[in-house]
Short mmCIF file of C-alpha atoms in Angstrom, two decimals:
data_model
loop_
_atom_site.label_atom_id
_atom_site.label_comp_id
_atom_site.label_asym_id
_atom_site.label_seq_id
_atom_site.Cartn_x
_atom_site.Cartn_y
_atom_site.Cartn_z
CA UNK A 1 -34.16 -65.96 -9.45
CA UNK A 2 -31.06 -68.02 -11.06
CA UNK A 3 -32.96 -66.79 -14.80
CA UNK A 4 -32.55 -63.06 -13.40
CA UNK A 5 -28.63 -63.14 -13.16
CA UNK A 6 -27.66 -65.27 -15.86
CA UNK A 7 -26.35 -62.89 -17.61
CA UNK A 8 -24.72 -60.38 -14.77
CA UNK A 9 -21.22 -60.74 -16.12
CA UNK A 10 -21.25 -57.81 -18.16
CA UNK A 11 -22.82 -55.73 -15.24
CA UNK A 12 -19.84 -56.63 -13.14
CA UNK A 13 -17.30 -55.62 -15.71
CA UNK A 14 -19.03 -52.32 -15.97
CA UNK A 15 -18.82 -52.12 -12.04
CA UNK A 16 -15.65 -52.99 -11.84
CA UNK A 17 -14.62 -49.89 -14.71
CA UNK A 18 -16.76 -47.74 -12.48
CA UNK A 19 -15.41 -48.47 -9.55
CA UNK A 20 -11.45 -48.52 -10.20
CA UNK A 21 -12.60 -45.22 -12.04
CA UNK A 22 -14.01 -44.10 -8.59
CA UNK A 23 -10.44 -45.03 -6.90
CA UNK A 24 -8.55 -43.54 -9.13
CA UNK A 25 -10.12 -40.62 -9.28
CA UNK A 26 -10.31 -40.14 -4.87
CA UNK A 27 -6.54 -41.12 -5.33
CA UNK A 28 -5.96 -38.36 -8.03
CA UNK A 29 -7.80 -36.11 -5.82
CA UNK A 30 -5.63 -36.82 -2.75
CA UNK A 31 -2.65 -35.95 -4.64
CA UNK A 32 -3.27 -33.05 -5.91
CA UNK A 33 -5.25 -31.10 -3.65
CA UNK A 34 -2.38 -29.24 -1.16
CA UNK A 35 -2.93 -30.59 2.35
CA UNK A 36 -3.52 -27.23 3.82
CA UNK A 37 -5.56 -26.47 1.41
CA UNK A 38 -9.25 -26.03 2.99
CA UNK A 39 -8.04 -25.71 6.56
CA UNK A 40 -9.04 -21.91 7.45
CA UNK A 41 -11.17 -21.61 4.34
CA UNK A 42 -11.57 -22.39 0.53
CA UNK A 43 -7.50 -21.54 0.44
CA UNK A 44 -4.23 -23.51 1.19
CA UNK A 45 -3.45 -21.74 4.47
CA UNK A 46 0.08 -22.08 3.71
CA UNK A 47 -0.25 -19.00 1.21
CA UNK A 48 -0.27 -16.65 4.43
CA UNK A 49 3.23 -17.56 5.25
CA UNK A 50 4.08 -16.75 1.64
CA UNK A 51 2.92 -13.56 1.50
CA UNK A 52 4.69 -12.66 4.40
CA UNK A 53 7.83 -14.23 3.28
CA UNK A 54 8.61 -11.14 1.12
CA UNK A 55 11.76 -9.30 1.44
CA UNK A 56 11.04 -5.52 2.55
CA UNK A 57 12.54 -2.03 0.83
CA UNK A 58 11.10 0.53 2.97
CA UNK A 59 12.33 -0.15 6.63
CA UNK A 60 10.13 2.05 8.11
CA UNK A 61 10.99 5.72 10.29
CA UNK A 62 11.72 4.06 13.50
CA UNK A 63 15.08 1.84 12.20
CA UNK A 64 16.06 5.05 10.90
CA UNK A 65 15.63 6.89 14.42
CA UNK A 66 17.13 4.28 16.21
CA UNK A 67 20.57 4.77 14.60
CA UNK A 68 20.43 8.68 13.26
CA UNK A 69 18.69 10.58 16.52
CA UNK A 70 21.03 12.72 18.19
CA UNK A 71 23.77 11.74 15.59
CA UNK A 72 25.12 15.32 14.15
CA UNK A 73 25.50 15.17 10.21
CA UNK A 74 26.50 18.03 8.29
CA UNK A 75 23.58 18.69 5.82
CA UNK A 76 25.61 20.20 2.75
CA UNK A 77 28.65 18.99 3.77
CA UNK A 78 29.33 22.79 3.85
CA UNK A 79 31.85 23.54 7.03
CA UNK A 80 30.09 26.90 6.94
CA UNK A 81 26.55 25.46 7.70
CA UNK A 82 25.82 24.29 11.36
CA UNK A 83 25.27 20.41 11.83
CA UNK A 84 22.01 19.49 12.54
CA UNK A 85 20.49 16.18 13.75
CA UNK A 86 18.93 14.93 11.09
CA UNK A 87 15.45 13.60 13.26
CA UNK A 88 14.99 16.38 15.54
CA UNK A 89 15.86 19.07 13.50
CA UNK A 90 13.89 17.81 10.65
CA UNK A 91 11.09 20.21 10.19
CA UNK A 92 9.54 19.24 6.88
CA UNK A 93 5.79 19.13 7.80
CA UNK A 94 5.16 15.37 8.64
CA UNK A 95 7.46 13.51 6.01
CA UNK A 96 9.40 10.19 6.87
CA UNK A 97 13.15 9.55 5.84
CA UNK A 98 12.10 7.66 3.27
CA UNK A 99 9.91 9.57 1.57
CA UNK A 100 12.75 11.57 -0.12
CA UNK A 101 15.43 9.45 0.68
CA UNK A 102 14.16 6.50 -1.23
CA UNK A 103 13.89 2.71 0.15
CA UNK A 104 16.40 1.70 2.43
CA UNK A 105 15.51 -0.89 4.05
CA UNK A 106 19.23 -3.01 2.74
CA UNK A 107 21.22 0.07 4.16
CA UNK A 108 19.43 -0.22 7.54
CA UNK A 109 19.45 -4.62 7.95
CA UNK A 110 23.11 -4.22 6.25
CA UNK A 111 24.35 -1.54 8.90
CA UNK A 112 23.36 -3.05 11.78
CA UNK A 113 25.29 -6.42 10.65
CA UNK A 114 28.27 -4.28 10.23
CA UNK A 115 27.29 -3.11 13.32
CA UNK A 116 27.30 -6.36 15.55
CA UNK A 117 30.48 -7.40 13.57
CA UNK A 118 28.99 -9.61 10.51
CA UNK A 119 30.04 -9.27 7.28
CA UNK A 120 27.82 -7.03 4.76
CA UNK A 121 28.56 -4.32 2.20
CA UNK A 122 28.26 -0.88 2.72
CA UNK A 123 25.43 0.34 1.49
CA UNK A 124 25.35 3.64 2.43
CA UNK A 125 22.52 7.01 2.18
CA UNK A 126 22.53 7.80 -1.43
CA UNK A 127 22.46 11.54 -2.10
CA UNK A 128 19.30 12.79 -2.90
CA UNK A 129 18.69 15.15 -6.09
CA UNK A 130 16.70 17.25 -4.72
CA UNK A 131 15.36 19.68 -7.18
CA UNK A 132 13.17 17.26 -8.98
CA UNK A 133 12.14 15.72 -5.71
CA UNK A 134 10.79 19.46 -4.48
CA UNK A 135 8.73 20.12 -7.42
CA UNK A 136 7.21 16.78 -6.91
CA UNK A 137 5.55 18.35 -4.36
CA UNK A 138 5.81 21.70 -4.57
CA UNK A 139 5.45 22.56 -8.32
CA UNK A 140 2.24 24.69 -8.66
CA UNK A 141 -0.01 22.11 -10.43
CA UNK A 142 -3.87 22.08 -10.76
CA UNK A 143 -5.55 20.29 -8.38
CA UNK A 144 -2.75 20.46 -5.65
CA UNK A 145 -4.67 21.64 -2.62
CA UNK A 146 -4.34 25.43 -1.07
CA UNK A 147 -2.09 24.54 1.89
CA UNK A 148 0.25 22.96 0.05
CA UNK A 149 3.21 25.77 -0.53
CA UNK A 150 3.64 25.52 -4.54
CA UNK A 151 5.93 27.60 -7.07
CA UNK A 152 5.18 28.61 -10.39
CA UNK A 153 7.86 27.86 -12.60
CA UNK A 154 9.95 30.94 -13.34
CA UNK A 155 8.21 33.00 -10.71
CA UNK A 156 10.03 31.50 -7.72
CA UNK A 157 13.88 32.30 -8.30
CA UNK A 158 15.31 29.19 -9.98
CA UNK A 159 13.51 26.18 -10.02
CA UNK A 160 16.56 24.41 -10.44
CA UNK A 161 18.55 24.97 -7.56
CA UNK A 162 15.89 25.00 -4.56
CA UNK A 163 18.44 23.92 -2.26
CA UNK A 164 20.41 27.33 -2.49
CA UNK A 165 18.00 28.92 -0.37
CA UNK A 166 15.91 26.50 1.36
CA UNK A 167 17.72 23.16 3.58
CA UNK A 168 15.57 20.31 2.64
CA UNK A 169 15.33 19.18 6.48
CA UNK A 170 13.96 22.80 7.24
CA UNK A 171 12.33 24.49 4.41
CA UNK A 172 11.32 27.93 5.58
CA UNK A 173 14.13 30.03 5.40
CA UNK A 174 14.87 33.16 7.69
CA UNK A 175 12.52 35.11 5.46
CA UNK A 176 9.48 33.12 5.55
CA UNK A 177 9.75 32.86 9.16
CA UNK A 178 9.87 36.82 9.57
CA UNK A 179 6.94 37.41 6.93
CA UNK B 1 -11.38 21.23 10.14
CA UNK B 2 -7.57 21.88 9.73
CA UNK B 3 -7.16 21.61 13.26
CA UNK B 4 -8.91 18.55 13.75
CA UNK B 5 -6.49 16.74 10.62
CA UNK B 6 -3.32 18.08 12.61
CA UNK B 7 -4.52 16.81 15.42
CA UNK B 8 -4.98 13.38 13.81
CA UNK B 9 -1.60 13.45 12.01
CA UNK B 10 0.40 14.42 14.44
CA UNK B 11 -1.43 11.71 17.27
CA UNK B 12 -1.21 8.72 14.65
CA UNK B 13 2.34 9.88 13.48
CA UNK B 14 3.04 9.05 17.20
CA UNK B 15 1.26 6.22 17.46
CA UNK B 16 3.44 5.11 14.70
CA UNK B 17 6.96 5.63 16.32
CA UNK B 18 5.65 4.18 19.17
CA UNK B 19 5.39 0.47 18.05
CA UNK B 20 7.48 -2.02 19.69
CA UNK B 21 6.17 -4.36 17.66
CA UNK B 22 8.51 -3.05 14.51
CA UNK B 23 11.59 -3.43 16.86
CA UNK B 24 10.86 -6.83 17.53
CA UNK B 25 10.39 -7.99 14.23
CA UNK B 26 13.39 -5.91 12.91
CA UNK B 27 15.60 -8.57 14.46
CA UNK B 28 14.00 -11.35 12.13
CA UNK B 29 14.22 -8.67 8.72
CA UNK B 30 18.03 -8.36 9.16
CA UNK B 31 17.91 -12.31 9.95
CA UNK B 32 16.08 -12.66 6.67
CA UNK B 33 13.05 -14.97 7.87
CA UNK B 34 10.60 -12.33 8.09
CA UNK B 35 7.72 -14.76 8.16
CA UNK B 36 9.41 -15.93 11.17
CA UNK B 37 8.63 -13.07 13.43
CA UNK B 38 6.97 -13.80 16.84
CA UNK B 39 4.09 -12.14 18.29
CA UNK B 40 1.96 -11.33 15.53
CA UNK B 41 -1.33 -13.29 16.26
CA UNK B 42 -3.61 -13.29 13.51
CA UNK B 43 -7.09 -13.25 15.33
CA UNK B 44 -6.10 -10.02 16.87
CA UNK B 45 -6.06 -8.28 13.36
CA UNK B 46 -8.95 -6.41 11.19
CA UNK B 47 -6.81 -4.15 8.79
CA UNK B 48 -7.63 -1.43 6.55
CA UNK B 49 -6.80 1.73 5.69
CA UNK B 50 -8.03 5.55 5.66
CA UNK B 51 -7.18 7.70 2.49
CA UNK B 52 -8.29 11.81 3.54
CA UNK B 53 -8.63 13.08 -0.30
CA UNK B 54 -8.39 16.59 1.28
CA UNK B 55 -5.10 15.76 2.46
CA UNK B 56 -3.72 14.11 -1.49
CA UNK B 57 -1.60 16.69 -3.39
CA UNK B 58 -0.96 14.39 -6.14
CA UNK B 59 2.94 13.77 -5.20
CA UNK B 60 2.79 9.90 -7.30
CA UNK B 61 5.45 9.10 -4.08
CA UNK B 62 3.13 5.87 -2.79
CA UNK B 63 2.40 4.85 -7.11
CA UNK B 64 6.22 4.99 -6.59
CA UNK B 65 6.82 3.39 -3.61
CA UNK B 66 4.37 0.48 -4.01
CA UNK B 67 6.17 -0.97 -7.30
CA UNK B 68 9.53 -0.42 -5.82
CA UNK B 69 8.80 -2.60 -2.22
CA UNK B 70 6.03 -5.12 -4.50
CA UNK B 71 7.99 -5.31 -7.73
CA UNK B 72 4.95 -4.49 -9.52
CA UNK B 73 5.91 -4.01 -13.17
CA UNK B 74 6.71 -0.72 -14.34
CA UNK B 75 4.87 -0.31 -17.65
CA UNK B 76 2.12 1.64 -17.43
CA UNK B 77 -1.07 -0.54 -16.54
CA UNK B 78 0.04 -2.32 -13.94
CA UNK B 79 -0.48 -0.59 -10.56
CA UNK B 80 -1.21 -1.88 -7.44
CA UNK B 81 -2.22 1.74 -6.29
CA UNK B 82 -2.55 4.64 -8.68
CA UNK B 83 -3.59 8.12 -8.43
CA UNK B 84 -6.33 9.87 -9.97
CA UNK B 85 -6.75 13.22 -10.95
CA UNK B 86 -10.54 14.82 -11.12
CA UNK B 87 -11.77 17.96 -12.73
CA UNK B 88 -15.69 18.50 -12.08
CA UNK B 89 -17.29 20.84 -13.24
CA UNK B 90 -20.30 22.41 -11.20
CA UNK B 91 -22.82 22.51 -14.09
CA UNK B 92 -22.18 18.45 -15.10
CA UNK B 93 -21.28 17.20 -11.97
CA UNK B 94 -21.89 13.45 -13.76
CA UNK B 95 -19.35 13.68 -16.32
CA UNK B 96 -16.13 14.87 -13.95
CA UNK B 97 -13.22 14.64 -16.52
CA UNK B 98 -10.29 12.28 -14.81
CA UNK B 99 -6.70 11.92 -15.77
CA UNK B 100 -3.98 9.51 -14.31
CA UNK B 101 -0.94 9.64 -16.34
CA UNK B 102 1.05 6.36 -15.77
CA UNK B 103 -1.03 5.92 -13.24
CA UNK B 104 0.42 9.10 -11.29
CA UNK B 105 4.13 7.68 -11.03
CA UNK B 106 5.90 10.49 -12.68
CA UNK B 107 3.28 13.36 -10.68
CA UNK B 108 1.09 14.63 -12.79
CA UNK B 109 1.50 17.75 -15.60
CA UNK B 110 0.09 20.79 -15.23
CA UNK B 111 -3.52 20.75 -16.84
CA UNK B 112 -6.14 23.09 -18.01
CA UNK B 113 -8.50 24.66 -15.44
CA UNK B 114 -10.07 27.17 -17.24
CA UNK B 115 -11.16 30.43 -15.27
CA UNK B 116 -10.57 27.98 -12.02
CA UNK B 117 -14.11 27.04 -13.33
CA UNK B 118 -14.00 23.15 -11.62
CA UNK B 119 -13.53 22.01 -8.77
CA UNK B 120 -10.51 19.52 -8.77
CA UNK B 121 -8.90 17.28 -6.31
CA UNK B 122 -6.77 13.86 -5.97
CA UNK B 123 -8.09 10.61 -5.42
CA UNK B 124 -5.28 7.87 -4.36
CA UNK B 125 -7.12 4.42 -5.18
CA UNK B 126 -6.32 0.68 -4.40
CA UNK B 127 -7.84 -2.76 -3.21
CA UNK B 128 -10.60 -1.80 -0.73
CA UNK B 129 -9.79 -5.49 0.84
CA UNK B 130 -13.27 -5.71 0.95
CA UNK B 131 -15.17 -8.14 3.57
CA UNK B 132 -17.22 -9.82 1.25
CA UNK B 133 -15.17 -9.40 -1.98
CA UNK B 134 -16.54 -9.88 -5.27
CA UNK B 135 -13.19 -11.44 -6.69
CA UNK B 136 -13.11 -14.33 -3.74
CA UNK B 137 -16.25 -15.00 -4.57
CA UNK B 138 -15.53 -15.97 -8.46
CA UNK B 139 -12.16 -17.89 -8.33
CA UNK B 140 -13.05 -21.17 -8.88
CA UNK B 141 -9.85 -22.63 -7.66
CA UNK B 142 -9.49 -21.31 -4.28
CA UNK B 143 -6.68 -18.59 -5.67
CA UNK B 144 -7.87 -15.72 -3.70
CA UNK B 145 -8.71 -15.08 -0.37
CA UNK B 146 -9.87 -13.07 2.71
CA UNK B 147 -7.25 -13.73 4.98
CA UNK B 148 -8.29 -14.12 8.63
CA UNK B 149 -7.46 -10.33 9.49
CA UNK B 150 -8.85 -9.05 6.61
CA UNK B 151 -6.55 -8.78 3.87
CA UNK B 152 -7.66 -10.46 0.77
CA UNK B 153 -4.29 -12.15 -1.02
CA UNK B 154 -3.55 -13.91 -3.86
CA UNK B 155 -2.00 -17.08 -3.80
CA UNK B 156 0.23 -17.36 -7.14
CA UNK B 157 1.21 -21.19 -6.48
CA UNK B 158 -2.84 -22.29 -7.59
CA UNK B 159 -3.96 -18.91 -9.72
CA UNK B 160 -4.79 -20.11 -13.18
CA UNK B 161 -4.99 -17.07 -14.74
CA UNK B 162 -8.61 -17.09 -15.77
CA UNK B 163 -9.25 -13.40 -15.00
CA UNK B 164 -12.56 -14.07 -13.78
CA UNK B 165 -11.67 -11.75 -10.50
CA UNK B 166 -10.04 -9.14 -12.77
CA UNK B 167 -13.34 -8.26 -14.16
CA UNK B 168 -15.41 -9.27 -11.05
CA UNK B 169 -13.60 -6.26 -9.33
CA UNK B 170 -15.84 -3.08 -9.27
CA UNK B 171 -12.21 -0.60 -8.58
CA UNK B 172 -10.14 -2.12 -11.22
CA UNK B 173 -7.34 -3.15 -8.61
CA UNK B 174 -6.47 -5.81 -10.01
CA UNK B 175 -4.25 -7.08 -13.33
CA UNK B 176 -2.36 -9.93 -14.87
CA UNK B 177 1.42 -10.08 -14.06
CA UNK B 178 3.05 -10.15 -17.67
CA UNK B 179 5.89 -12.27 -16.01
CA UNK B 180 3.67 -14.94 -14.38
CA UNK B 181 0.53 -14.95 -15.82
CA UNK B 182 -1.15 -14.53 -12.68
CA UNK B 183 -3.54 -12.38 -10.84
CA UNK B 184 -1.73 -9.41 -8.98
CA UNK B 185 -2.89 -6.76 -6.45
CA UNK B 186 -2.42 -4.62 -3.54
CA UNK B 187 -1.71 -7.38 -0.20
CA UNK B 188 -1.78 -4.25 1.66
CA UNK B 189 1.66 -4.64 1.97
CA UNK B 190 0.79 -8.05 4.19
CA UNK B 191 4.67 -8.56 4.71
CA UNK B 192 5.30 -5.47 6.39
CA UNK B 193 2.21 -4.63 8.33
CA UNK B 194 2.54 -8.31 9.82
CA UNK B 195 5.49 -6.97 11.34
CA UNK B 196 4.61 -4.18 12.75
CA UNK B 197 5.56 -1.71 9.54
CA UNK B 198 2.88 0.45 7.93
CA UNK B 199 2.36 -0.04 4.13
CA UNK B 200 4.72 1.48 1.71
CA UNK B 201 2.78 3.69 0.29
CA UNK B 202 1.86 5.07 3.68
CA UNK B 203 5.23 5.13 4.91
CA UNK B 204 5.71 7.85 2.29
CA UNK B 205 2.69 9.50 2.36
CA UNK B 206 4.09 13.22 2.30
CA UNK B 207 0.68 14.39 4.32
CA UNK B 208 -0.05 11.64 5.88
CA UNK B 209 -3.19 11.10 3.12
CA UNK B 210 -3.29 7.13 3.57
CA UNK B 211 -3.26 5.51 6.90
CA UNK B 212 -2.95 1.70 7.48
CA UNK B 213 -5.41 1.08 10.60
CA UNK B 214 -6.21 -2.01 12.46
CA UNK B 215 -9.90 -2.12 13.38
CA UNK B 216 -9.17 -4.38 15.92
CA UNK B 217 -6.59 -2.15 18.07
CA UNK B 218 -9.11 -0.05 20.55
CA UNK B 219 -5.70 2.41 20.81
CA UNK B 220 -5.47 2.64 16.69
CA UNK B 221 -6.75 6.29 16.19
CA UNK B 222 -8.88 5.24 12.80
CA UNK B 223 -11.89 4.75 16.01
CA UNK B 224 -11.58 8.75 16.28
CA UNK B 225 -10.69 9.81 12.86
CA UNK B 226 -14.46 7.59 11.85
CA UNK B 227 -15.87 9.61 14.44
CA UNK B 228 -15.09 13.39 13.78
CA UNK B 229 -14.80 13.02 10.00
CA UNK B 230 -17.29 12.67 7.43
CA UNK B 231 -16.28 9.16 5.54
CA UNK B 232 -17.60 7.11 2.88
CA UNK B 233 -16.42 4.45 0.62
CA UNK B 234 -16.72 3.53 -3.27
CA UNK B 235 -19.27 2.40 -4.92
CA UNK B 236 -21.13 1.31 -1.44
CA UNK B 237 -24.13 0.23 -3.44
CA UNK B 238 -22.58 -2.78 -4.27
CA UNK B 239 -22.03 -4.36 -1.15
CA UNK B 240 -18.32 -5.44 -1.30
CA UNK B 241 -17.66 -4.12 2.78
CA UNK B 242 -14.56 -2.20 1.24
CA UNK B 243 -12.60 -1.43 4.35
CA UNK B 244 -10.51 1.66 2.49
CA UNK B 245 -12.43 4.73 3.96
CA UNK B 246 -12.15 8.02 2.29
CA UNK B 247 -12.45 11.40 3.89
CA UNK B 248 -14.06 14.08 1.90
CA UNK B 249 -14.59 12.02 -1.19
CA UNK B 250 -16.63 13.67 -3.81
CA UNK B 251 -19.89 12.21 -5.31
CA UNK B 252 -18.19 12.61 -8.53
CA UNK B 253 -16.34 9.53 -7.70
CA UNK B 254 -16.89 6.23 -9.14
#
């Protein structure tokens, strides 16, 4: 038996490297593996929150009806024209505010801190352009399906000035409506 | 047909208004601690969306509108969502001929259809946020996920940037991000619909094409629209459980 271990010094030292190698490396491991990482799934759960954490642009049609329903506003800014209410008289098929209007989600959280008396810039509507917006749509483009109203270019009055005949909250004008 | 799409619209566009759950979290946007917002419980989720292709007329407003709320690059190449454009023609229904300029950002030119001869049509595309997604499945450091309600995410904090999921991905949805040499996709907007918002790029949907639905919600009307419409999804033969349904999607489609 003694003759068997005589010589078991070496195999110790080499036990010893494995084994602070084994330590080191569960310590290593500890350390860098995120704590939440693992809880719901091979993922650090924390990376939810995160995603959510983003700031938003598009605030979505119902901030905008909460503060512009029933509110008159003068479409053209034309004392001719009759105000309109920008919600309920907006007859453009099923689009949002935004999708012409652009993201404004900053106008909508910064208004309603003017609102309750905070301090935060004005950041108000900016005008849209309209002509190249209607063509986005409208331009007569292969591809764009049959019920979507389209104009050629040149065959449709001026391309460039839609808005002289048609309002962009109610597109058919007094002619469509009659043919 | 037409009818029946009004009809859908017009019941979802109310469903939409009708969300208290917006209101609610509105008071945490304008506090700025979004992720704060109460009441969203995540077991109560199964998201996913419904594109109608019948519906697309190629407007480039949610190509737009994704880059602008996810500040996704704007070079071309890097899209969360992009449009594409198909011309097929009867006769070689296998070879349709598809364009996407900048990915459909700037709309799309007008483009030769000789003798009205094909048959064309739009086909918005994006993450499918698949149930068993290929791209999961091949990060080898736990980068990418399927969240618990169904939204597969990418954590930037542990992405390595090995690409692996970029080419595991059968719809190309996914890229690098120049900036931080990271994966990037489509979250399906997770920081809005977790508030009660619909994505971006439905938000400005001019027809209503793309829908966010919640599979989860018996009220969501995605339960009817699966039921009276004809829907398939890509490349099905692969298994991935995308969760992006398309109405009237041509076999042309890959």
């Amino acid at each position: 038996m003694r003759g068997r271990f005589r010589h078991a010094g070496h195999v110790k030292r080499v036990a010893t490297v494995f084994l602070v190698g084994i330590v080191a490396f569960l310590i290593a491991r500890r350390e860098l593996i995120p704590a939440d990482f693992g809880t719901l799934g091979f993922y650090r759960a924390g990376a939810i929150d995160e995603a959510r954490a983003r700031p938003i642009a598009y605030a979505g049609n119902a901030s905008c009806v909460d503060c512009h329903r029933g509110k008159y506003e003068n479409e053209f800014a034309d004392p001719a024209a009759p105000p309109a209410d920008p919600v309920s008289d907006n007859r453009h098929s099923v689009l949002r505010c935004e999708s012409c209007h652009g993201p404004l989600a900053l106008h909508a959280i910064n208004q309603k801190k003017r609102d309750a008396g905070e301090d935060a810039p004005d950041t108000p509507v900016p005008l849209v352009t309209a002509d190249k917006l209607c063509l986005g749509c409208h331009l007569e483009i292969t591809a764009r399906p049959a019920f979507q109203p389209q104009v050629r270019v040149g065959d449709h009055g001026d391309t460039d000035k839609c808005a002289s005949c048609h309002r962009p909250h109610r597109p058919r004008t007094d002619e469509d409506d009659e043919g | 047909m037409d009818q029946n799409r009004r009809a859908f619209l017009k019941q979802s566009t109310r469903y939409v208004l009708l969300t208290g759950a917006a209101t609610v979290a509105w008071e945490y946007i304008v506090a700025g601690a979004p992720e704060q917002a109460p009441n969203y419980r995540i077991a109560d989720h199964w998201w996913g969306m419904t594109i109608d292709v019948d519906a697309c007329i190629g407007s480039g407003n949610c190509v737009r509108a994704c880059k602008e709320e996810n500040n996704v690059p704007l070079e071309d190449g890097y899209f969360r969502t992009w449009v594409e454009r198909y011309r097929v023609d009867p006769a070689d229904p296998e070879h349709p001929l598809v364009d996407s300029p900048n990915g459909g950002y700037d709309g799309f030119p007008q483009i030769d259809n000789p003798g009205g001869r094909f048959k064309t049509f739009f086909v918005p595309k994006m993450c499918n946020h698949c149930a068993d997604s290929p791209c999961t499945q091949v990060c080898p450091v736990g980068a990418t996920f399927d969240s618990p309600d169904g939204v597969v995410l990418v954590d930037k904090e542990r992405c390595v940037g090995c690409r692996y999921c970029v080419q595991a991905c059968p719809y190309g949805c996914r890229f690098i991000d120049p900036r931080t040499h990271t994966a990037d996709k489509c979250t399906l907007c997770y920081h809005r619909i977790t508030q009660g918002l619909t994505t971006a790029c439905a938000e400005v949907c001019p027809t209503g094409a793309r829908k966010l639905v919640d599979f989860k919600d018996p009220k969501d009307p995605v339960h009817e629209f699966l039921r009276t419409h004809r829907i398939h999804v890509l490349k099905p033969e692969l298994a991935t459980g995308a969760k992006v349904y398309y109405n009237g999607l041509d076999g042309a489609v890959r």
